[in-house]
Each structure stands twice: as structure tokens, then as C-alpha cells.
């Protein structure tokens, strides 16, 4: 760019409180770009030491992911000239001699774009940071869940536990253990939230569950105990919907259900019998108001007991339609 135009451009930019570095040759432009990392570049197609088109491409490559507008000043304003400038990466084009007012307007516009892009980059970095934090929390929660499940009974001919979210703790918890009197204690819970916050309540609940197995604690007492634990550690907006069940060797079921979808018994006849969840979720009511009333049912030889969380009912197909309770019942006929 001729000295007179470099002087004019510098004066216009300095009036806008922008620091300016002016150079005269291709190599000086490369060195200055590398050293000063400018936010915006103005150049001439005709310059010493190389082609302006090559310089535009080189600067864009050096910029990488950074957004750096390049404004081209040129005496030739043919469509072919402008098209070639834009093809090699230029962002704007002004003919010489240029109008100072017009230059200032275009320059300010590009600087606003630069500031917007910088703000977007800052926000993206912040989002990336929090995303990594969330991923670490999910990994920790998954480890917590794995630790809990190691003490629970494994799947067998008479027991199957299925989870659709294997990578993170989605708030669902399933614990099964046979007591010394051969009765099987079951807890299926659905904590509000996901990841580490939801897993915070899982550890003390797990401990209370396995203590109840060792001590032959009743379902009513265990429900009251878990409710007290969750009231003490969870914030007001978090709770745990759940089923607590004790299944005796002869198939008698004592159960407490709060805030969960109906459980199902599929009889050998094909009939589907619901087990209702009539209470408030765990961690909501104070101990003085906690409802520990149990319900009773009977499993006969060949019957199947199905307990599921809200997540199953909310599963969607390719048409974005939720599974729902009706289709769950149909699936078990």
C-alpha cells in the first residue's frame, strides 16, 4: 500500500482509539501479523515482495480459528477483481481513492463483528469448561453407582435389572438382596436430577438398605429411615420416588411405593395386575407426617414382577411419541 494510503488508514483507525502497525512489504506484513496478532487487517492487492492475493491466503491460514476481517483496498474495482479477492479469503473490498466516512463505517462494522466473535469465543471457552466439569461429575457418579451395584445381587434366572443410561448416573437406583431369612429386599428409586448431585443421596440410601438386610429391618422402618436421611442431605427441590419391597420365599409381597409409576405383576394367565404407588416420594415429608402404611400382594409360581421408573414411560420412538403406561402394559401381555 502506498505511504499516503497507509497514513490515511492509520489516522482513521487511530481516531477510533485503535492501535495501528503499518508495514510496506509482503514479508513485513507476515512478521507483523505473527508478532502483533491484529484484530483486523487492511491491505492493498499491489505490494512489494509478493502478491496481495497470496498474502490474504497466508494471513487467513496463520489466523487459524481466529476471526480476523481483511479489508482490501484496490484501484481496480472490476467484478473479476472483487470476486478473486473474496475467493482467497477477503472480507470486504473498497476502491481507491476511498471515502473516509465510508471507510470508518465499514471499519467500525468489522470491529463490532470482531468483538462479537471474541465474546462468543469467551462464552464457548466457559461452556467447554463447565461441560468438562459436568463430564467429570458424571464419571464420578458412574463410579458411585458401580460401587453401589457391586453389593447388590447380580442378574439371574429370577432377577433382571436393566439400565438404559450406562455412561452417567441418571438418578435411577436398583438394589436387591436376599436376607438371612431368605426374604428378598428390593429398593427401586428414581432421584430427581442427574449426575453427581443425584448420586449424593444414593450412598447413604445404599448403606441404609444393606444395614436393613443385615438387621432384618421391616419395610416400614426402612422407609422411615431413608426418608430421614434424604431430608437431612438433599435440598428442598430434590427427592427420591421409590418402591421398597420385601418378597418372602412363598411369594408374599409387602411394599411401600411413593411417587413412582405403577409396578406390574404379569400373571401366568396373561392378566396384568398393577401395584400402586400411593405415597409421597422419599425426602419430602417430615418424619411426623411420613406415611409408612404398607400394601400387600402375592406372587404365584410363574408370575413376573416388573418395576420401572418414569424414564421408561418417557422413552420416545422415531416419531417422537412417548412409550407411556398403556404401551408398557401392552408389552407385557
PDB file of C-alpha atoms in Angstrom, residues 112-269:
ATOM      1  CA  UNK A 112     -18.086  -4.875  16.091  1.00  0.00           C
ATOM      2  CA  UNK A 113     -18.024  -8.281  14.431  1.00  0.00           C
ATOM      3  CA  UNK A 114     -14.599  -8.905  15.926  1.00  0.00           C
ATOM      4  CA  UNK A 115     -15.829  -8.016  19.426  1.00  0.00           C
ATOM      5  CA  UNK A 116     -18.891 -10.236  18.997  1.00  0.00           C
ATOM      6  CA  UNK A 117     -16.698 -13.136  17.911  1.00  0.00           C
ATOM      7  CA  UNK A 118     -14.363 -12.584  20.862  1.00  0.00           C
ATOM      8  CA  UNK A 119     -17.331 -12.649  23.206  1.00  0.00           C
ATOM      9  CA  UNK A 120     -18.567 -15.822  21.567  1.00  0.00           C
ATOM     10  CA  UNK A 121     -15.136 -17.440  21.953  1.00  0.00           C
ATOM     11  CA  UNK A 122     -15.081 -16.445  25.631  1.00  0.00           C
ATOM     12  CA  UNK A 123     -18.519 -17.928  26.191  1.00  0.00           C
ATOM     13  CA  UNK A 124     -17.570 -21.069  24.292  1.00  0.00           C
ATOM     14  CA  UNK A 125     -14.500 -21.499  26.484  1.00  0.00           C
ATOM     15  CA  UNK A 126     -16.678 -21.071  29.561  1.00  0.00           C
ATOM     16  CA  UNK A 127     -19.208 -23.583  28.242  1.00  0.00           C
ATOM     17  CA  UNK A 128     -16.416 -26.011  27.386  1.00  0.00           C
ATOM     18  CA  UNK A 129     -15.043 -25.691  30.905  1.00  0.00           C
ATOM     19  CA  UNK A 130     -18.408 -26.376  32.512  1.00  0.00           C
ATOM     20  CA  UNK A 131     -19.018 -29.228  30.091  1.00  0.00           C
ATOM     21  CA  UNK A 132     -15.776 -30.841  31.242  1.00  0.00           C
ATOM     22  CA  UNK A 133     -16.796 -30.305  34.873  1.00  0.00           C
ATOM     23  CA  UNK A 134     -20.143 -31.983  34.185  1.00  0.00           C
ATOM     24  CA  UNK A 135     -18.431 -34.871  32.403  1.00  0.00           C
ATOM     25  CA  UNK A 136     -16.106 -35.394  35.379  1.00  0.00           C
ATOM     26  CA  UNK A 137     -19.081 -35.298  37.735  1.00  0.00           C
ATOM     27  CA  UNK A 138     -20.885 -37.856  35.597  1.00  0.00           C
ATOM     28  CA  UNK A 139     -17.826 -40.112  35.675  1.00  0.00           C
ATOM     29  CA  UNK A 140     -17.667 -39.806  39.455  1.00  0.00           C
ATOM     30  CA  UNK A 141     -21.388 -40.536  39.727  1.00  0.00           C
ATOM     31  CA  UNK A 142     -20.982 -43.562  37.485  1.00  0.00           C
ATOM     32  CA  UNK A 143     -18.229 -44.850  39.768  1.00  0.00           C
ATOM     33  CA  UNK A 144     -20.513 -44.335  42.765  1.00  0.00           C
ATOM     34  CA  UNK A 145     -23.272 -46.283  41.043  1.00  0.00           C
ATOM     35  CA  UNK A 146     -20.892 -49.109  40.129  1.00  0.00           C
ATOM     36  CA  UNK A 147     -19.724 -49.285  43.729  1.00  0.00           C
ATOM     37  CA  UNK A 148     -23.298 -49.497  44.933  1.00  0.00           C
ATOM     38  CA  UNK A 149     -24.318 -52.139  42.438  1.00  0.00           C
ATOM     39  CA  UNK A 150     -21.403 -54.414  43.347  1.00  0.00           C
ATOM     40  CA  UNK A 151     -23.135 -55.172  46.640  1.00  0.00           C
ATOM     41  CA  UNK A 152     -26.490 -55.814  45.011  1.00  0.00           C
ATOM     42  CA  UNK A 153     -27.444 -59.241  43.694  1.00  0.00           C
ATOM     43  CA  UNK A 154     -26.445 -59.979  40.125  1.00  0.00           C
ATOM     44  CA  UNK A 155     -28.913 -60.790  37.368  1.00  0.00           C
ATOM     45  CA  UNK A 156     -30.011 -64.390  37.406  1.00  0.00           C
ATOM     46  CA  UNK A 157     -32.807 -66.670  36.227  1.00  0.00           C
ATOM     47  CA  UNK A 158     -35.205 -64.947  38.631  1.00  0.00           C
ATOM     48  CA  UNK A 159     -33.828 -61.397  38.596  1.00  0.00           C
ATOM     49  CA  UNK A 160     -33.108 -58.871  35.819  1.00  0.00           C
ATOM     50  CA  UNK A 161     -32.072 -55.230  36.301  1.00  0.00           C
ATOM     51  CA  UNK A 162     -31.858 -53.138  33.127  1.00  0.00           C
ATOM     52  CA  UNK A 163     -30.489 -49.603  32.810  1.00  0.00           C
ATOM     53  CA  UNK A 164     -30.688 -47.544  29.635  1.00  0.00           C
ATOM     54  CA  UNK A 165     -28.108 -44.973  30.768  1.00  0.00           C
ATOM     55  CA  UNK A 166     -24.795 -46.728  31.269  1.00  0.00           C
ATOM     56  CA  UNK A 167     -22.458 -43.758  30.917  1.00  0.00           C
ATOM     57  CA  UNK A 168     -23.826 -41.468  33.642  1.00  0.00           C
ATOM     58  CA  UNK A 169     -25.893 -41.769  36.770  1.00  0.00           C
ATOM     59  CA  UNK A 170     -29.350 -40.793  35.542  1.00  0.00           C
ATOM     60  CA  UNK A 171     -30.898 -40.801  39.005  1.00  0.00           C
ATOM     61  CA  UNK A 172     -32.252 -44.382  38.923  1.00  0.00           C
ATOM     62  CA  UNK A 173     -31.127 -46.857  41.559  1.00  0.00           C
ATOM     63  CA  UNK A 174     -31.975 -50.549  41.905  1.00  0.00           C
ATOM     64  CA  UNK A 175     -30.878 -52.644  44.885  1.00  0.00           C
ATOM     65  CA  UNK A 176     -31.793 -56.278  45.561  1.00  0.00           C
ATOM     66  CA  UNK A 177     -30.512 -58.522  48.345  1.00  0.00           C
ATOM     67  CA  UNK A 178     -31.688 -61.766  49.933  1.00  0.00           C
ATOM     68  CA  UNK A 179     -31.782 -61.671  53.735  1.00  0.00           C
ATOM     69  CA  UNK A 180     -30.766 -64.441  56.128  1.00  0.00           C
ATOM     70  CA  UNK A 181     -34.439 -65.492  56.404  1.00  0.00           C
ATOM     71  CA  UNK A 182     -34.495 -65.975  52.586  1.00  0.00           C
ATOM     72  CA  UNK A 183     -36.797 -62.995  52.073  1.00  0.00           C
ATOM     73  CA  UNK A 184     -35.631 -60.727  49.268  1.00  0.00           C
ATOM     74  CA  UNK A 185     -35.435 -56.979  49.957  1.00  0.00           C
ATOM     75  CA  UNK A 186     -35.868 -54.677  46.960  1.00  0.00           C
ATOM     76  CA  UNK A 187     -35.381 -50.944  46.511  1.00  0.00           C
ATOM     77  CA  UNK A 188     -36.019 -49.206  43.190  1.00  0.00           C
ATOM     78  CA  UNK A 189     -35.539 -45.436  43.391  1.00  0.00           C
ATOM     79  CA  UNK A 190     -35.645 -42.504  40.996  1.00  0.00           C
ATOM     80  CA  UNK A 191     -33.785 -39.424  42.282  1.00  0.00           C
ATOM     81  CA  UNK A 192     -34.556 -36.011  40.848  1.00  0.00           C
ATOM     82  CA  UNK A 193     -31.705 -34.725  38.722  1.00  0.00           C
ATOM     83  CA  UNK A 194     -28.753 -36.475  37.119  1.00  0.00           C
ATOM     84  CA  UNK A 195     -25.061 -36.993  37.670  1.00  0.00           C
ATOM     85  CA  UNK A 196     -23.216 -36.230  40.879  1.00  0.00           C
ATOM     86  CA  UNK A 197     -25.999 -34.252  42.620  1.00  0.00           C
ATOM     87  CA  UNK A 198     -28.385 -37.190  42.247  1.00  0.00           C
ATOM     88  CA  UNK A 199     -25.744 -39.700  43.353  1.00  0.00           C
ATOM     89  CA  UNK A 200     -25.177 -37.827  46.637  1.00  0.00           C
ATOM     90  CA  UNK A 201     -28.324 -39.375  48.059  1.00  0.00           C
ATOM     91  CA  UNK A 202     -27.530 -42.816  46.660  1.00  0.00           C
ATOM     92  CA  UNK A 203     -24.650 -43.636  49.013  1.00  0.00           C
ATOM     93  CA  UNK A 204     -26.449 -43.210  52.353  1.00  0.00           C
ATOM     94  CA  UNK A 205     -29.547 -44.889  50.908  1.00  0.00           C
ATOM     95  CA  UNK A 206     -27.375 -47.836  49.889  1.00  0.00           C
ATOM     96  CA  UNK A 207     -25.907 -48.080  53.373  1.00  0.00           C
ATOM     97  CA  UNK A 208     -29.345 -47.938  54.990  1.00  0.00           C
ATOM     98  CA  UNK A 209     -30.584 -50.634  52.601  1.00  0.00           C
ATOM     99  CA  UNK A 210     -27.785 -53.101  53.324  1.00  0.00           C
ATOM    100  CA  UNK A 211     -27.978 -52.386  57.055  1.00  0.00           C
ATOM    101  CA  UNK A 212     -31.666 -53.279  56.806  1.00  0.00           C
ATOM    102  CA  UNK A 213     -30.731 -56.542  55.101  1.00  0.00           C
ATOM    103  CA  UNK A 214     -28.341 -57.434  57.937  1.00  0.00           C
ATOM    104  CA  UNK A 215     -30.708 -56.380  60.712  1.00  0.00           C
ATOM    105  CA  UNK A 216     -33.919 -57.814  59.191  1.00  0.00           C
ATOM    106  CA  UNK A 217     -35.436 -54.337  59.395  1.00  0.00           C
ATOM    107  CA  UNK A 218     -39.086 -54.028  58.391  1.00  0.00           C
ATOM    108  CA  UNK A 219     -40.070 -52.228  55.190  1.00  0.00           C
ATOM    109  CA  UNK A 220     -41.880 -49.543  57.210  1.00  0.00           C
ATOM    110  CA  UNK A 221     -38.832 -48.831  59.353  1.00  0.00           C
ATOM    111  CA  UNK A 222     -36.542 -48.767  56.331  1.00  0.00           C
ATOM    112  CA  UNK A 223     -38.821 -46.331  54.522  1.00  0.00           C
ATOM    113  CA  UNK A 224     -38.843 -44.013  57.534  1.00  0.00           C
ATOM    114  CA  UNK A 225     -35.061 -44.274  57.824  1.00  0.00           C
ATOM    115  CA  UNK A 226     -34.418 -43.451  54.166  1.00  0.00           C
ATOM    116  CA  UNK A 227     -36.877 -40.552  54.339  1.00  0.00           C
ATOM    117  CA  UNK A 228     -34.989 -39.121  57.341  1.00  0.00           C
ATOM    118  CA  UNK A 229     -31.654 -39.486  55.558  1.00  0.00           C
ATOM    119  CA  UNK A 230     -32.809 -37.726  52.411  1.00  0.00           C
ATOM    120  CA  UNK A 231     -34.476 -34.920  54.349  1.00  0.00           C
ATOM    121  CA  UNK A 232     -31.159 -34.272  56.029  1.00  0.00           C
ATOM    122  CA  UNK A 233     -28.893 -34.241  52.959  1.00  0.00           C
ATOM    123  CA  UNK A 234     -30.951 -33.217  49.923  1.00  0.00           C
ATOM    124  CA  UNK A 235     -32.006 -29.644  49.089  1.00  0.00           C
ATOM    125  CA  UNK A 236     -35.731 -28.855  49.076  1.00  0.00           C
ATOM    126  CA  UNK A 237     -36.077 -29.305  45.316  1.00  0.00           C
ATOM    127  CA  UNK A 238     -34.655 -32.857  45.318  1.00  0.00           C
ATOM    128  CA  UNK A 239     -36.308 -36.085  46.431  1.00  0.00           C
ATOM    129  CA  UNK A 240     -36.465 -39.753  45.559  1.00  0.00           C
ATOM    130  CA  UNK A 241     -39.502 -41.556  44.218  1.00  0.00           C
ATOM    131  CA  UNK A 242     -39.244 -45.246  45.008  1.00  0.00           C
ATOM    132  CA  UNK A 243     -40.532 -48.708  45.803  1.00  0.00           C
ATOM    133  CA  UNK A 244     -39.467 -50.656  48.872  1.00  0.00           C
ATOM    134  CA  UNK A 245     -40.478 -54.324  48.786  1.00  0.00           C
ATOM    135  CA  UNK A 246     -39.966 -57.430  50.839  1.00  0.00           C
ATOM    136  CA  UNK A 247     -40.708 -60.650  48.957  1.00  0.00           C
ATOM    137  CA  UNK A 248     -40.940 -63.752  51.131  1.00  0.00           C
ATOM    138  CA  UNK A 249     -39.931 -67.219  49.863  1.00  0.00           C
ATOM    139  CA  UNK A 250     -43.616 -68.151  49.438  1.00  0.00           C
ATOM    140  CA  UNK A 251     -44.259 -65.085  47.219  1.00  0.00           C
ATOM    141  CA  UNK A 252     -45.900 -62.777  49.764  1.00  0.00           C
ATOM    142  CA  UNK A 253     -45.073 -59.114  48.996  1.00  0.00           C
ATOM    143  CA  UNK A 254     -45.077 -56.248  51.442  1.00  0.00           C
ATOM    144  CA  UNK A 255     -44.403 -52.983  49.692  1.00  0.00           C
ATOM    145  CA  UNK A 256     -44.271 -49.223  50.067  1.00  0.00           C
ATOM    146  CA  UNK A 257     -44.470 -47.012  46.970  1.00  0.00           C
ATOM    147  CA  UNK A 258     -44.075 -43.255  46.704  1.00  0.00           C
ATOM    148  CA  UNK A 259     -44.123 -41.097  43.577  1.00  0.00           C
ATOM    149  CA  UNK A 260     -43.439 -43.954  41.148  1.00  0.00           C
ATOM    150  CA  UNK A 261     -45.388 -45.315  38.163  1.00  0.00           C
ATOM    151  CA  UNK A 262     -47.446 -48.396  38.908  1.00  0.00           C
ATOM    152  CA  UNK A 263     -45.458 -51.593  39.185  1.00  0.00           C
ATOM    153  CA  UNK A 264     -46.904 -54.614  37.379  1.00  0.00           C
ATOM    154  CA  UNK A 265     -47.476 -58.272  38.060  1.00  0.00           C
ATOM    155  CA  UNK A 266     -47.901 -60.342  34.939  1.00  0.00           C
ATOM    156  CA  UNK A 267     -49.865 -63.394  35.944  1.00  0.00           C
ATOM    157  CA  UNK A 268     -49.403 -66.750  34.260  1.00  0.00           C
ATOM    158  CA  UNK A 269     -52.897 -66.257  32.858  1.00  0.00           C
TER     159      UNK A 269
END
